[in-house]
Amino acid sequence: MANRLIHASALLWALLSLAPRPAHAESWLSDRMDVFGKVSVESRIFPESGIHPGQRSHASGLSLETTAYIEGDGSGSFTITPFLRFDAGDPERTHADLREAYFLTYGDAGDGEWELRLGIDRVFWGVAEARSLVDIINQTDLVEHPNAKSKLGQPMAHFTLSGGWGALELFGLTGHRKRTFPGEHGRFRGRPVVDNSRATYESADEEWHVDLAGRYSNSFGPLDIGLSVFEGTSREPAFAPVFVDQAPPLVVLAPHYEQIRQYGLDAQITTGPVLLKLEAIRRTGGQNRMMQEEDYTASILGGEYIINGPWDTNSDLSLFAEWLRDNRGRNATDALANSVFLGARLGLNDEHGTDFFLGVLDSREADSRVFNAEFNRRLSDSLSLHVESIAHIGFETDETVRDTSRDSFIGISLEYNF
């Protein structure tokens, strides 16, 4: 229900933004509203045929994300960001979402400040490059990209109190969002197909369960630290096979969202060109890959080294190294939860904002790894180019990731900003 309401709202806003407005409304809005966004045209080519029947070797589509910021009277504002995606290869990837739709108000609190956001918003926690273990407020929009970094908007009340002592954030969350999954013709999927219409919840309140979260953050010299806690409906589902009564018989996977508690720590120490990073969580209440309840601890420990002006140029080169650990071992729900990540990002600092990225995530428990290469460049003030390649190596010998062993791809997208 929550997903359908948000999808409908995103479509309605997109239609209203195209409708003509009365002259007096146009004048009022022009003084108080700022509208900006981006349109992206994307194409992906998969060199190998899919491991599952019906999977396509080429996917193309477009996306639209626009933000309207409306300044209110006094200390208040309203922000709305609808997102629309059309994909010609996988109907499940075609979707709409409200990334943001919240009212913001703020004021003074003694020597500090307070801020309140009511509505739909996105919140990010984390410092690591390869994964974001502590980032739990928003649901993953998995059909957008296999790196799981795109997030769905989450209904919330978000209160922040800040001062010289740090910042305290408190969250009340409801309207749980179901994770998006590729459909029968999509890539990056397992077997059987996930059927979101059959999702179940441990809580009797289902998606309307009220989740609670909090985070304290502060800086102590070179150290930036965040301590967080979350209690409520997990963003990561377990799966149960369901037999569909039809001819021929069909088996699908039904997501099941459990009640969990997660404690998180994220920290970064900055000393000149060296950044030391740590993310760690302790989670109770969830199931492992074998569908057995198991409490666990996971962490990412690593660093970043920044070289300014390498090879006597104006460029910046960042080198990354991270160690990922999950004490569930092969029973972890993320097949690459126990891995080593190495990467490098080169920014040319030219007028076109050109940058390159190379990275590899190498499993320490299986002979499988993921290579990632990216290239970004502005073609004009409004138009930019993004080229990406992801290669799955050794996946065919690892049963936990074999279903995506042929899903290496080359992608290209053109993005117009307005």
Coordinates of N, CA and C in Angstrom, one line a residue, residues 1-11 96-98:
M1 N 0.8 -1.2 0.0 CA 0.0 0.0 0.0 C 0.9 1.3 0.0
A2 N 1.9 1.3 0.9 CA 2.7 2.5 0.9 C 3.5 2.7 -0.4
N3 N 3.9 1.6 -1.0 CA 4.6 1.7 -2.3 C 3.7 2.3 -3.4
R4 N 2.4 1.8 -3.4 CA 1.5 2.3 -4.4 C 1.2 3.7 -4.2
L5 N 1.0 4.2 -3.0 CA 0.7 5.6 -2.7 C 1.8 6.5 -3.2
I6 N 3.0 6.1 -2.9 CA 4.2 6.9 -3.3 C 4.4 6.9 -4.8
H7 N 4.2 5.8 -5.4 CA 4.3 5.7 -6.9 C 3.2 6.6 -7.5
A8 N 2.0 6.6 -7.0 CA 0.9 7.4 -7.6 C 1.2 8.9 -7.4
S9 N 1.8 9.2 -6.2 CA 2.1 10.6 -5.9 C 3.2 11.1 -6.8
A10 N 4.2 10.3 -7.1 CA 5.2 10.7 -8.0 C 4.7 11.0 -9.4
L11 N 3.8 10.1 -9.9 CA 3.3 10.3 -11.2 C 2.4 11.6 -11.3
A96 N 8.1 4.4 -10.6 CA 8.1 5.8 -10.2 C 8.3 5.8 -8.7
D97 N 8.9 6.9 -8.2 CA 9.1 7.0 -6.8 C 9.2 8.5 -6.4
L98 N 8.7 8.8 -5.1 CA 9.0 10.1 -4.5 C 10.3 10.0 -3.7

